[in-house]
């Protein structure tokens, strides 16, 4: 099937210079600050974003090896299908992080709870809206017994481009 | 900046043959059933996904006109920056829907709460995990006064490719 091409609309900046050591979810990166630099030609798309306390960043995992279908995720020793994990190494290495928006300064967003490597290309920004994005969930599969490991789990570099 | 290329990993099927009339969020599409056909070469990536009650679909809005920076969204008469809206017409037309997973049949996922046009190319599937994906939100900007319109709001075709 045909390829789908996107262009980065900006770059994410964070204190993390490499994948190793990065918290593996925003909920494990409380208080970590960063910025989103939206390229000037897209800046007018930010109008009214300052009204939202949380935003969804969609980005490209530019440092990972894509394409694995079975992965051993950070929080389990067993292999799982990549689509049943949030591992960054996936056929299309698209990342999602819900971060706190603490301020807007022209084309720069100041954000908190950042679990993203510095220099990551940004594809899209969406406002996070409870009515759209919060579900009552009954089952979380293999993660149910493992999610308590989140605060200690860090990226150990296992999915980095070789 | 360089282009980023992805390949569809599957196709989403739904009762909606065109954008016009599609509910604009899964939370407004309760009980609407559909399927996700994952291409056979990616099927092993689904291992263990049946344990999750909800999944995140990431897909390409293949029928919309991309690129608008100011949009008049479905639930307001004012123009807002596209990144402060969930409008499908955006520089990179990437869609996200959190749907209920009701069953897995080989490479086919049976899903519910579907707000997606039939034939939409799928880019990624991630498990929905409350610990990762639920936030306590203080502010939802212009949507705060408008989100009550969600049950009646439908796609009226305004962003469709010309």
PDB file of C-alpha atoms in Angstrom:
ATOM      1  CA  UNK A   1       0.000   0.000   0.000  1.00  0.00           C
ATOM      2  CA  UNK A   2       1.118   3.535  -0.684  1.00  0.00           C
ATOM      3  CA  UNK A   3       3.240   5.553   1.694  1.00  0.00           C
ATOM      4  CA  UNK A   4       1.839   8.399   3.761  1.00  0.00           C
ATOM      5  CA  UNK A   5       4.159  11.362   4.180  1.00  0.00           C
ATOM      6  CA  UNK A   6       4.139  13.968   6.904  1.00  0.00           C
ATOM      7  CA  UNK A   7       6.319  16.981   7.609  1.00  0.00           C
ATOM      8  CA  UNK A   8       7.398  17.929  11.140  1.00  0.00           C
ATOM      9  CA  UNK A   9       5.570  21.025  12.399  1.00  0.00           C
ATOM     10  CA  UNK A  10       8.149  21.617  15.127  1.00  0.00           C
ATOM     11  CA  UNK A  11      10.671  20.140  17.550  1.00  0.00           C
ATOM     12  CA  UNK A  12      10.341  19.048  21.182  1.00  0.00           C
ATOM     13  CA  UNK A  13      13.041  20.135  23.624  1.00  0.00           C
ATOM     14  CA  UNK A  14      13.695  18.371  26.923  1.00  0.00           C
ATOM     15  CA  UNK A  15      16.481  17.721  29.431  1.00  0.00           C
ATOM     16  CA  UNK A  16      16.985  14.217  27.935  1.00  0.00           C
ATOM     17  CA  UNK A  17      19.879  14.039  25.487  1.00  0.00           C
ATOM     18  CA  UNK A  18      19.466  10.367  24.665  1.00  0.00           C
ATOM     19  CA  UNK A  19      16.740   7.696  24.975  1.00  0.00           C
ATOM     20  CA  UNK A  20      18.558   5.953  27.844  1.00  0.00           C
ATOM     21  CA  UNK A  21      17.198   7.172  31.163  1.00  0.00           C
ATOM     22  CA  UNK A  22      14.042   8.839  29.817  1.00  0.00           C
ATOM     23  CA  UNK A  23      10.883   8.208  31.884  1.00  0.00           C
ATOM     24  CA  UNK A  24       8.650   5.922  29.872  1.00  0.00           C
ATOM     25  CA  UNK A  25       5.395   7.851  30.326  1.00  0.00           C
ATOM     26  CA  UNK A  26       4.486  11.461  31.213  1.00  0.00           C
ATOM     27  CA  UNK A  27       2.839  10.138  34.379  1.00  0.00           C
ATOM     28  CA  UNK A  28       6.337   9.032  35.463  1.00  0.00           C
ATOM     29  CA  UNK A  29       7.893  12.385  34.515  1.00  0.00           C
ATOM     30  CA  UNK A  30       6.017  14.681  36.906  1.00  0.00           C
ATOM     31  CA  UNK A  31       7.499  18.163  36.979  1.00  0.00           C
ATOM     32  CA  UNK A  32      10.024  17.567  34.178  1.00  0.00           C
ATOM     33  CA  UNK A  33       9.935  20.696  32.042  1.00  0.00           C
ATOM     34  CA  UNK A  34      10.484  21.123  28.359  1.00  0.00           C
ATOM     35  CA  UNK A  35       9.393  23.213  25.406  1.00  0.00           C
ATOM     36  CA  UNK A  36       7.679  22.664  22.112  1.00  0.00           C
ATOM     37  CA  UNK A  37       9.085  24.838  19.361  1.00  0.00           C
ATOM     38  CA  UNK A  38       6.452  25.134  16.662  1.00  0.00           C
ATOM     39  CA  UNK A  39       7.970  26.262  13.374  1.00  0.00           C
ATOM     40  CA  UNK A  40       6.971  29.895  12.669  1.00  0.00           C
ATOM     41  CA  UNK A  41       4.958  28.969   9.571  1.00  0.00           C
ATOM     42  CA  UNK A  42       2.599  26.898  11.766  1.00  0.00           C
ATOM     43  CA  UNK A  43       2.402  29.298  14.720  1.00  0.00           C
ATOM     44  CA  UNK A  44      -1.027  30.700  13.850  1.00  0.00           C
ATOM     45  CA  UNK A  45      -2.427  27.187  14.412  1.00  0.00           C
ATOM     46  CA  UNK A  46      -1.760  27.713  18.147  1.00  0.00           C
ATOM     47  CA  UNK A  47      -4.491  30.363  18.527  1.00  0.00           C
ATOM     48  CA  UNK A  48      -6.512  29.691  21.730  1.00  0.00           C
ATOM     49  CA  UNK A  49      -4.396  26.713  22.827  1.00  0.00           C
ATOM     50  CA  UNK A  50      -3.464  28.548  26.045  1.00  0.00           C
ATOM     51  CA  UNK A  51      -6.957  27.805  27.352  1.00  0.00           C
ATOM     52  CA  UNK A  52      -6.177  24.095  27.750  1.00  0.00           C
ATOM     53  CA  UNK A  53      -4.336  22.727  30.773  1.00  0.00           C
ATOM     54  CA  UNK A  54      -3.247  19.565  28.945  1.00  0.00           C
ATOM     55  CA  UNK A  55      -2.322  18.828  25.343  1.00  0.00           C
ATOM     56  CA  UNK A  56      -1.579  15.691  23.345  1.00  0.00           C
ATOM     57  CA  UNK A  57       1.735  15.717  21.494  1.00  0.00           C
ATOM     58  CA  UNK A  58       2.070  13.374  18.521  1.00  0.00           C
ATOM     59  CA  UNK A  59       5.633  12.856  17.413  1.00  0.00           C
ATOM     60  CA  UNK A  60       8.091  10.639  15.554  1.00  0.00           C
ATOM     61  CA  UNK A  61      10.416   8.363  17.544  1.00  0.00           C
ATOM     62  CA  UNK A  62      13.389   9.399  15.398  1.00  0.00           C
ATOM     63  CA  UNK A  63      16.024   7.428  17.320  1.00  0.00           C
ATOM     64  CA  UNK A  64      14.389   4.007  17.460  1.00  0.00           C
ATOM     65  CA  UNK A  65      14.698   0.996  15.237  1.00  0.00           C
ATOM     66  CA  UNK A  66      11.223   0.593  13.742  1.00  0.00           C
ATOM     67  CA  UNK A  67       9.470  -2.562  12.701  1.00  0.00           C
ATOM     68  CA  UNK A  68       9.516  -5.122  15.499  1.00  0.00           C
ATOM     69  CA  UNK A  69       6.239  -7.026  15.931  1.00  0.00           C
ATOM     70  CA  UNK A  70       7.090  -8.791  19.193  1.00  0.00           C
ATOM     71  CA  UNK A  71       8.770  -6.729  21.884  1.00  0.00           C
ATOM     72  CA  UNK A  72       9.874  -7.149  25.457  1.00  0.00           C
ATOM     73  CA  UNK A  73       8.509  -3.910  26.948  1.00  0.00           C
ATOM     74  CA  UNK A  74      10.120  -1.964  29.796  1.00  0.00           C
ATOM     75  CA  UNK A  75       7.695  -3.243  32.419  1.00  0.00           C
ATOM     76  CA  UNK A  76       7.629  -6.988  31.738  1.00  0.00           C
ATOM     77  CA  UNK A  77      10.029  -9.835  30.996  1.00  0.00           C
ATOM     78  CA  UNK A  78       7.613 -11.529  28.606  1.00  0.00           C
ATOM     79  CA  UNK A  79       7.301 -10.773  24.907  1.00  0.00           C
ATOM     80  CA  UNK A  80       4.070  -9.115  23.768  1.00  0.00           C
ATOM     81  CA  UNK A  81       2.725  -8.034  20.412  1.00  0.00           C
ATOM     82  CA  UNK A  82       3.934  -4.478  19.827  1.00  0.00           C
ATOM     83  CA  UNK A  83       0.329  -3.225  19.420  1.00  0.00           C
ATOM     84  CA  UNK A  84      -0.388  -4.470  22.967  1.00  0.00           C
ATOM     85  CA  UNK A  85       2.497  -2.322  24.274  1.00  0.00           C
ATOM     86  CA  UNK A  86       3.547   1.308  24.257  1.00  0.00           C
ATOM     87  CA  UNK A  87       7.112   0.439  23.200  1.00  0.00           C
ATOM     88  CA  UNK A  88       8.614   3.090  20.882  1.00  0.00           C
ATOM     89  CA  UNK A  89       9.864   0.518  18.391  1.00  0.00           C
ATOM     90  CA  UNK A  90       6.853  -0.223  16.174  1.00  0.00           C
ATOM     91  CA  UNK A  91       6.111  -0.480  12.441  1.00  0.00           C
ATOM     92  CA  UNK A  92       5.203   3.219  12.347  1.00  0.00           C
ATOM     93  CA  UNK A  93       7.182   4.754  15.223  1.00  0.00           C
ATOM     94  CA  UNK A  94       4.555   7.303  16.280  1.00  0.00           C
ATOM     95  CA  UNK A  95       4.609   8.523  19.883  1.00  0.00           C
ATOM     96  CA  UNK A  96       1.852  10.108  21.961  1.00  0.00           C
ATOM     97  CA  UNK A  97       2.370  12.043  25.185  1.00  0.00           C
ATOM     98  CA  UNK A  98      -0.213  13.934  27.198  1.00  0.00           C
ATOM     99  CA  UNK A  99       1.650  16.828  28.828  1.00  0.00           C
ATOM    100  CA  UNK A 100       0.714  19.791  30.961  1.00  0.00           C
ATOM    101  CA  UNK A 101       0.705  23.139  29.144  1.00  0.00           C
ATOM    102  CA  UNK A 102       2.111  25.776  31.479  1.00  0.00           C
ATOM    103  CA  UNK A 103       2.513  28.703  29.128  1.00  0.00           C
ATOM    104  CA  UNK A 104       2.618  29.953  25.563  1.00  0.00           C
ATOM    105  CA  UNK A 105       5.234  32.389  24.313  1.00  0.00           C
ATOM    106  CA  UNK A 106       4.681  33.110  20.615  1.00  0.00           C
ATOM    107  CA  UNK A 107       5.542  29.880  18.793  1.00  0.00           C
ATOM    108  CA  UNK A 108       6.965  28.212  21.925  1.00  0.00           C
ATOM    109  CA  UNK A 109       4.881  26.107  24.316  1.00  0.00           C
ATOM    110  CA  UNK A 110       6.204  25.566  27.824  1.00  0.00           C
ATOM    111  CA  UNK A 111       5.274  22.081  28.979  1.00  0.00           C
ATOM    112  CA  UNK A 112       5.614  19.849  32.018  1.00  0.00           C
ATOM    113  CA  UNK A 113       5.672  16.050  32.580  1.00  0.00           C
ATOM    114  CA  UNK A 114       7.908  15.497  29.573  1.00  0.00           C
ATOM    115  CA  UNK A 115       8.968  11.932  28.705  1.00  0.00           C
ATOM    116  CA  UNK A 116      10.420  12.771  25.289  1.00  0.00           C
ATOM    117  CA  UNK A 117      14.012  12.924  24.008  1.00  0.00           C
ATOM    118  CA  UNK A 118      15.377  16.346  23.109  1.00  0.00           C
ATOM    119  CA  UNK A 119      15.195  17.058  19.374  1.00  0.00           C
ATOM    120  CA  UNK A 120      12.196  14.837  18.658  1.00  0.00           C
ATOM    121  CA  UNK A 121      10.250  15.902  15.533  1.00  0.00           C
ATOM    122  CA  UNK A 122       6.678  16.980  16.290  1.00  0.00           C
ATOM    123  CA  UNK A 123       3.835  15.930  13.972  1.00  0.00           C
ATOM    124  CA  UNK A 124       0.703  17.287  15.627  1.00  0.00           C
ATOM    125  CA  UNK A 125      -0.771  18.875  18.734  1.00  0.00           C
ATOM    126  CA  UNK A 126      -4.330  18.234  19.934  1.00  0.00           C
ATOM    127  CA  UNK A 127      -6.095  19.607  23.003  1.00  0.00           C
ATOM    128  CA  UNK A 128      -6.729  16.969  25.687  1.00  0.00           C
ATOM    129  CA  UNK A 129     -10.445  16.941  26.522  1.00  0.00           C
ATOM    130  CA  UNK A 130     -11.838  14.658  29.267  1.00  0.00           C
ATOM    131  CA  UNK A 131     -15.142  14.180  27.424  1.00  0.00           C
ATOM    132  CA  UNK A 132     -13.189  12.864  24.400  1.00  0.00           C
ATOM    133  CA  UNK A 133     -10.230  11.167  26.020  1.00  0.00           C
ATOM    134  CA  UNK A 134     -11.250   9.584  29.315  1.00  0.00           C
ATOM    135  CA  UNK A 135     -12.742   6.100  29.392  1.00  0.00           C
ATOM    136  CA  UNK A 136     -13.903   3.784  32.141  1.00  0.00           C
ATOM    137  CA  UNK A 137     -11.684   0.809  31.501  1.00  0.00           C
ATOM    138  CA  UNK A 138     -12.344  -2.761  32.641  1.00  0.00           C
ATOM    139  CA  UNK A 139      -9.194  -4.547  31.514  1.00  0.00           C
ATOM    140  CA  UNK A 140      -5.562  -3.623  30.883  1.00  0.00           C
ATOM    141  CA  UNK A 141      -4.173  -7.052  30.009  1.00  0.00           C
ATOM    142  CA  UNK A 142      -0.550  -7.837  30.894  1.00  0.00           C
ATOM    143  CA  UNK A 143      -0.077  -4.308  32.235  1.00  0.00           C
ATOM    144  CA  UNK A 144      -2.482  -4.882  35.114  1.00  0.00           C
ATOM    145  CA  UNK A 145       0.129  -6.754  37.143  1.00  0.00           C
ATOM    146  CA  UNK A 146       2.999  -4.569  35.933  1.00  0.00           C
ATOM    147  CA  UNK A 147       1.907  -0.953  35.913  1.00  0.00           C
ATOM    148  CA  UNK A 148       3.134  -0.482  39.501  1.00  0.00           C
ATOM    149  CA  UNK A 149       6.676  -0.613  38.065  1.00  0.00           C
ATOM    150  CA  UNK A 150       6.119   2.664  36.192  1.00  0.00           C
ATOM    151  CA  UNK A 151       7.814   5.035  38.665  1.00  0.00           C
ATOM    152  CA  UNK A 152      11.076   3.033  38.553  1.00  0.00           C
ATOM    153  CA  UNK A 153      10.995   2.026  34.884  1.00  0.00           C
ATOM    154  CA  UNK A 154      13.257   4.040  32.593  1.00  0.00           C
ATOM    155  CA  UNK A 155      14.204   3.680  28.967  1.00  0.00           C
ATOM    156  CA  UNK A 156      17.355   1.542  29.010  1.00  0.00           C
ATOM    157  CA  UNK A 157      18.188   2.135  25.374  1.00  0.00           C
ATOM    158  CA  UNK A 158      16.971  -1.248  24.185  1.00  0.00           C
ATOM    159  CA  UNK A 159      15.074   0.094  21.183  1.00  0.00           C
ATOM    160  CA  UNK A 160      17.701   2.570  19.954  1.00  0.00           C
ATOM    161  CA  UNK A 161      18.741   2.563  16.300  1.00  0.00           C
ATOM    162  CA  UNK A 162      21.710   0.216  15.899  1.00  0.00           C
TER     163      UNK A 162
ATOM    164  CA  UNK B   1      12.736  19.762   7.177  1.00  0.00           C
ATOM    165  CA  UNK B   2      12.740  16.219   5.829  1.00  0.00           C
ATOM    166  CA  UNK B   3       9.590  14.187   5.267  1.00  0.00           C
ATOM    167  CA  UNK B   4       8.595  11.316   7.524  1.00  0.00           C
ATOM    168  CA  UNK B   5       7.026   8.351   5.749  1.00  0.00           C
ATOM    169  CA  UNK B   6       4.728   5.726   7.183  1.00  0.00           C
ATOM    170  CA  UNK B   7       2.996   2.722   5.689  1.00  0.00           C
ATOM    171  CA  UNK B   8      -0.562   1.734   6.633  1.00  0.00           C
ATOM    172  CA  UNK B   9      -0.643  -1.386   8.831  1.00  0.00           C
ATOM    173  CA  UNK B  10      -4.319  -1.993   8.089  1.00  0.00           C
ATOM    174  CA  UNK B  11      -7.711  -0.518   7.254  1.00  0.00           C
ATOM    175  CA  UNK B  12     -10.619   0.532   9.467  1.00  0.00           C
ATOM    176  CA  UNK B  13     -14.117  -0.565   8.491  1.00  0.00           C
ATOM    177  CA  UNK B  14     -17.262   1.173   9.701  1.00  0.00           C
ATOM    178  CA  UNK B  15     -20.869   1.829   8.679  1.00  0.00           C
ATOM    179  CA  UNK B  16     -19.897   5.342   7.502  1.00  0.00           C
ATOM    180  CA  UNK B  17     -19.359   5.548   3.749  1.00  0.00           C
ATOM    181  CA  UNK B  18     -18.461   9.228   3.692  1.00  0.00           C
ATOM    182  CA  UNK B  19     -17.298  11.874   6.190  1.00  0.00           C
ATOM    183  CA  UNK B  20     -20.692  13.608   6.200  1.00  0.00           C
ATOM    184  CA  UNK B  21     -22.765  12.338   9.105  1.00  0.00           C
ATOM    185  CA  UNK B  22     -19.934  10.684  11.039  1.00  0.00           C
ATOM    186  CA  UNK B  23     -20.020  11.266  14.815  1.00  0.00           C
ATOM    187  CA  UNK B  24     -17.131  13.549  15.673  1.00  0.00           C
ATOM    188  CA  UNK B  25     -15.773  11.595  18.649  1.00  0.00           C
ATOM    189  CA  UNK B  26     -16.023   7.965  19.855  1.00  0.00           C
ATOM    190  CA  UNK B  27     -17.831   9.260  22.949  1.00  0.00           C
ATOM    191  CA  UNK B  28     -20.612  10.376  20.579  1.00  0.00           C
ATOM    192  CA  UNK B  29     -20.611   7.032  18.725  1.00  0.00           C
ATOM    193  CA  UNK B  30     -21.640   4.708  21.559  1.00  0.00           C
ATOM    194  CA  UNK B  31     -22.470   1.234  20.306  1.00  0.00           C
ATOM    195  CA  UNK B  32     -21.454   1.871  16.693  1.00  0.00           C
ATOM    196  CA  UNK B  33     -19.581  -1.225  15.600  1.00  0.00           C
ATOM    197  CA  UNK B  34     -16.752  -1.622  13.157  1.00  0.00           C
ATOM    198  CA  UNK B  35     -13.670  -3.696  12.481  1.00  0.00           C
ATOM    199  CA  UNK B  36      -9.974  -3.117  12.185  1.00  0.00           C
ATOM    200  CA  UNK B  37      -8.391  -5.247   9.504  1.00  0.00           C
ATOM    201  CA  UNK B  38      -4.698  -5.527  10.297  1.00  0.00           C
ATOM    202  CA  UNK B  39      -2.705  -6.625   7.249  1.00  0.00           C
ATOM    203  CA  UNK B  40      -1.566 -10.251   7.686  1.00  0.00           C
ATOM    204  CA  UNK B  41       2.133  -9.312   7.749  1.00  0.00           C
ATOM    205  CA  UNK B  42       1.517  -7.261  10.936  1.00  0.00           C
ATOM    206  CA  UNK B  43      -0.870  -9.706  12.647  1.00  0.00           C
ATOM    207  CA  UNK B  44       1.708 -11.105  15.079  1.00  0.00           C
ATOM    208  CA  UNK B  45       1.961  -7.623  16.596  1.00  0.00           C
ATOM    209  CA  UNK B  46      -1.560  -8.167  18.009  1.00  0.00           C
ATOM    210  CA  UNK B  47      -0.415 -10.846  20.500  1.00  0.00           C
ATOM    211  CA  UNK B  48      -2.047 -10.207  23.915  1.00  0.00           C
ATOM    212  CA  UNK B  49      -4.123  -7.235  22.726  1.00  0.00           C
ATOM    213  CA  UNK B  50      -7.338  -9.103  23.645  1.00  0.00           C
ATOM    214  CA  UNK B  51      -6.568  -8.387  27.315  1.00  0.00           C
ATOM    215  CA  UNK B  52      -7.362  -4.694  26.897  1.00  0.00           C
ATOM    216  CA  UNK B  53     -10.907  -3.341  26.959  1.00  0.00           C
ATOM    217  CA  UNK B  54      -9.961  -0.152  25.093  1.00  0.00           C
ATOM    218  CA  UNK B  55      -7.403   0.631  22.411  1.00  0.00           C
ATOM    219  CA  UNK B  56      -6.130   3.787  20.750  1.00  0.00           C
ATOM    220  CA  UNK B  57      -6.321   3.824  16.954  1.00  0.00           C
ATOM    221  CA  UNK B  58      -3.985   6.185  15.129  1.00  0.00           C
ATOM    222  CA  UNK B  59      -4.949   6.749  11.530  1.00  0.00           C
ATOM    223  CA  UNK B  60      -4.701   8.974   8.474  1.00  0.00           C
ATOM    224  CA  UNK B  61      -7.630  11.253   7.583  1.00  0.00           C
ATOM    225  CA  UNK B  62      -7.397  10.260   3.926  1.00  0.00           C
ATOM    226  CA  UNK B  63     -10.443  12.219   2.743  1.00  0.00           C
ATOM    227  CA  UNK B  64      -9.693  15.622   4.258  1.00  0.00           C
ATOM    228  CA  UNK B  65      -8.027  18.652   2.833  1.00  0.00           C
ATOM    229  CA  UNK B  66      -4.902  19.064   4.975  1.00  0.00           C
ATOM    230  CA  UNK B  67      -3.079  22.218   5.911  1.00  0.00           C
ATOM    231  CA  UNK B  68      -5.503  24.736   7.392  1.00  0.00           C
ATOM    232  CA  UNK B  69      -4.136  26.634  10.407  1.00  0.00           C
ATOM    233  CA  UNK B  70      -7.354  28.357  11.440  1.00  0.00           C
ATOM    234  CA  UNK B  71     -10.520  26.291  11.453  1.00  0.00           C
ATOM    235  CA  UNK B  72     -14.152  26.667  12.428  1.00  0.00           C
ATOM    236  CA  UNK B  73     -14.656  23.414  14.352  1.00  0.00           C
ATOM    237  CA  UNK B  74     -17.909  21.431  14.476  1.00  0.00           C
ATOM    238  CA  UNK B  75     -18.849  22.689  17.932  1.00  0.00           C
ATOM    239  CA  UNK B  76     -18.254  26.435  17.679  1.00  0.00           C
ATOM    240  CA  UNK B  77     -18.926  29.309  15.298  1.00  0.00           C
ATOM    241  CA  UNK B  78     -15.607  31.015  16.074  1.00  0.00           C
ATOM    242  CA  UNK B  79     -12.310  30.297  14.351  1.00  0.00           C
ATOM    243  CA  UNK B  80      -9.623  28.637  16.455  1.00  0.00           C
ATOM    244  CA  UNK B  81      -6.060  27.551  15.805  1.00  0.00           C
ATOM    245  CA  UNK B  82      -6.201  24.033  14.431  1.00  0.00           C
ATOM    246  CA  UNK B  83      -3.943  22.764  17.241  1.00  0.00           C
ATOM    247  CA  UNK B  84      -6.553  23.956  19.755  1.00  0.00           C
ATOM    248  CA  UNK B  85      -9.185  21.816  17.987  1.00  0.00           C
ATOM    249  CA  UNK B  86      -9.721  18.194  17.054  1.00  0.00           C
ATOM    250  CA  UNK B  87     -10.723  19.093  13.495  1.00  0.00           C
ATOM    251  CA  UNK B  88      -9.546  16.480  10.947  1.00  0.00           C
ATOM    252  CA  UNK B  89      -8.110  19.085   8.595  1.00  0.00           C
ATOM    253  CA  UNK B  90      -4.621  19.803   9.978  1.00  0.00           C
ATOM    254  CA  UNK B  91      -1.081  20.112   8.615  1.00  0.00           C
ATOM    255  CA  UNK B  92      -0.500  16.405   9.270  1.00  0.00           C
ATOM    256  CA  UNK B  93      -3.977  14.863   9.124  1.00  0.00           C
ATOM    257  CA  UNK B  94      -3.457  12.287  11.895  1.00  0.00           C
ATOM    258  CA  UNK B  95      -6.522  11.041  13.769  1.00  0.00           C
ATOM    259  CA  UNK B  96      -6.805   9.411  17.182  1.00  0.00           C
ATOM    260  CA  UNK B  97      -9.812   7.445  18.431  1.00  0.00           C
ATOM    261  CA  UNK B  98     -10.137   5.511  21.668  1.00  0.00           C
ATOM    262  CA  UNK B  99     -12.479   2.627  20.932  1.00  0.00           C
ATOM    263  CA  UNK B 100     -13.768  -0.385  22.828  1.00  0.00           C
ATOM    264  CA  UNK B 101     -12.205  -3.698  21.830  1.00  0.00           C
ATOM    265  CA  UNK B 102     -14.908  -6.351  21.871  1.00  0.00           C
ATOM    266  CA  UNK B 103     -13.113  -9.252  20.238  1.00  0.00           C
ATOM    267  CA  UNK B 104     -10.143 -10.463  18.223  1.00  0.00           C
ATOM    268  CA  UNK B 105     -10.475 -12.878  15.331  1.00  0.00           C
ATOM    269  CA  UNK B 106      -7.055 -13.556  13.833  1.00  0.00           C
ATOM    270  CA  UNK B 107      -5.990 -10.317  12.155  1.00  0.00           C
ATOM    271  CA  UNK B 108      -9.388  -8.655  12.638  1.00  0.00           C
ATOM    272  CA  UNK B 109     -10.328  -6.588  15.679  1.00  0.00           C
ATOM    273  CA  UNK B 110     -14.003  -6.083  16.455  1.00  0.00           C
ATOM    274  CA  UNK B 111     -14.515  -2.618  17.885  1.00  0.00           C
ATOM    275  CA  UNK B 112     -17.275  -0.400  19.238  1.00  0.00           C
ATOM    276  CA  UNK B 113     -17.779   3.378  19.539  1.00  0.00           C
ATOM    277  CA  UNK B 114     -16.442   3.968  16.045  1.00  0.00           C
ATOM    278  CA  UNK B 115     -16.291   7.561  14.725  1.00  0.00           C
ATOM    279  CA  UNK B 116     -14.182   6.762  11.664  1.00  0.00           C
ATOM    280  CA  UNK B 117     -15.020   6.644   7.942  1.00  0.00           C
ATOM    281  CA  UNK B 118     -14.942   3.238   6.268  1.00  0.00           C
ATOM    282  CA  UNK B 119     -11.689   2.570   4.433  1.00  0.00           C
ATOM    283  CA  UNK B 120      -9.498   4.779   6.619  1.00  0.00           C
ATOM    284  CA  UNK B 121      -5.813   3.733   6.581  1.00  0.00           C
ATOM    285  CA  UNK B 122      -4.553   2.642  10.001  1.00  0.00           C
ATOM    286  CA  UNK B 123      -1.084   3.685  11.166  1.00  0.00           C
ATOM    287  CA  UNK B 124      -0.791   2.301  14.695  1.00  0.00           C
ATOM    288  CA  UNK B 125      -2.647   0.659  17.582  1.00  0.00           C
ATOM    289  CA  UNK B 126      -1.752   1.258  21.232  1.00  0.00           C
ATOM    290  CA  UNK B 127      -3.414  -0.147  24.351  1.00  0.00           C
ATOM    291  CA  UNK B 128      -5.363   2.449  26.345  1.00  0.00           C
ATOM    292  CA  UNK B 129      -4.091   2.455  29.927  1.00  0.00           C
ATOM    293  CA  UNK B 130      -5.672   4.694  32.586  1.00  0.00           C
ATOM    294  CA  UNK B 131      -2.360   5.179  34.407  1.00  0.00           C
ATOM    295  CA  UNK B 132      -0.843   6.538  31.179  1.00  0.00           C
ATOM    296  CA  UNK B 133      -3.815   8.233  29.545  1.00  0.00           C
ATOM    297  CA  UNK B 134      -6.072   9.765  32.173  1.00  0.00           C
ATOM    298  CA  UNK B 135      -5.366  13.240  33.517  1.00  0.00           C
ATOM    299  CA  UNK B 136      -7.065  15.527  35.975  1.00  0.00           C
ATOM    300  CA  UNK B 137      -7.730  18.527  33.802  1.00  0.00           C
ATOM    301  CA  UNK B 138      -8.351  22.078  35.020  1.00  0.00           C
ATOM    302  CA  UNK B 139      -9.086  23.896  31.773  1.00  0.00           C
ATOM    303  CA  UNK B 140     -10.489  22.998  28.348  1.00  0.00           C
ATOM    304  CA  UNK B 141     -10.497  26.444  26.739  1.00  0.00           C
ATOM    305  CA  UNK B 142     -13.176  27.256  24.169  1.00  0.00           C
ATOM    306  CA  UNK B 143     -14.565  23.702  24.437  1.00  0.00           C
ATOM    307  CA  UNK B 144     -15.720  24.240  28.004  1.00  0.00           C
ATOM    308  CA  UNK B 145     -18.833  26.099  26.876  1.00  0.00           C
ATOM    309  CA  UNK B 146     -19.336  23.940  23.778  1.00  0.00           C
ATOM    310  CA  UNK B 147     -18.701  20.312  24.667  1.00  0.00           C
ATOM    311  CA  UNK B 148     -22.375  19.807  25.531  1.00  0.00           C
ATOM    312  CA  UNK B 149     -23.050  19.988  21.774  1.00  0.00           C
ATOM    313  CA  UNK B 150     -21.165  16.728  21.214  1.00  0.00           C
ATOM    314  CA  UNK B 151     -24.140  14.336  21.060  1.00  0.00           C
ATOM    315  CA  UNK B 152     -25.787  16.362  18.271  1.00  0.00           C
ATOM    316  CA  UNK B 153     -22.649  17.399  16.397  1.00  0.00           C
ATOM    317  CA  UNK B 154     -21.899  15.426  13.239  1.00  0.00           C
ATOM    318  CA  UNK B 155     -19.329  15.827  10.520  1.00  0.00           C
ATOM    319  CA  UNK B 156     -21.072  17.986   7.898  1.00  0.00           C
ATOM    320  CA  UNK B 157     -18.418  17.441   5.253  1.00  0.00           C
ATOM    321  CA  UNK B 158     -16.812  20.846   5.667  1.00  0.00           C
ATOM    322  CA  UNK B 159     -13.232  19.514   5.674  1.00  0.00           C
ATOM    323  CA  UNK B 160     -13.573  17.063   2.784  1.00  0.00           C
ATOM    324  CA  UNK B 161     -11.039  17.111  -0.053  1.00  0.00           C
ATOM    325  CA  UNK B 162     -12.254  19.422  -2.795  1.00  0.00           C
TER     326      UNK B 162
END
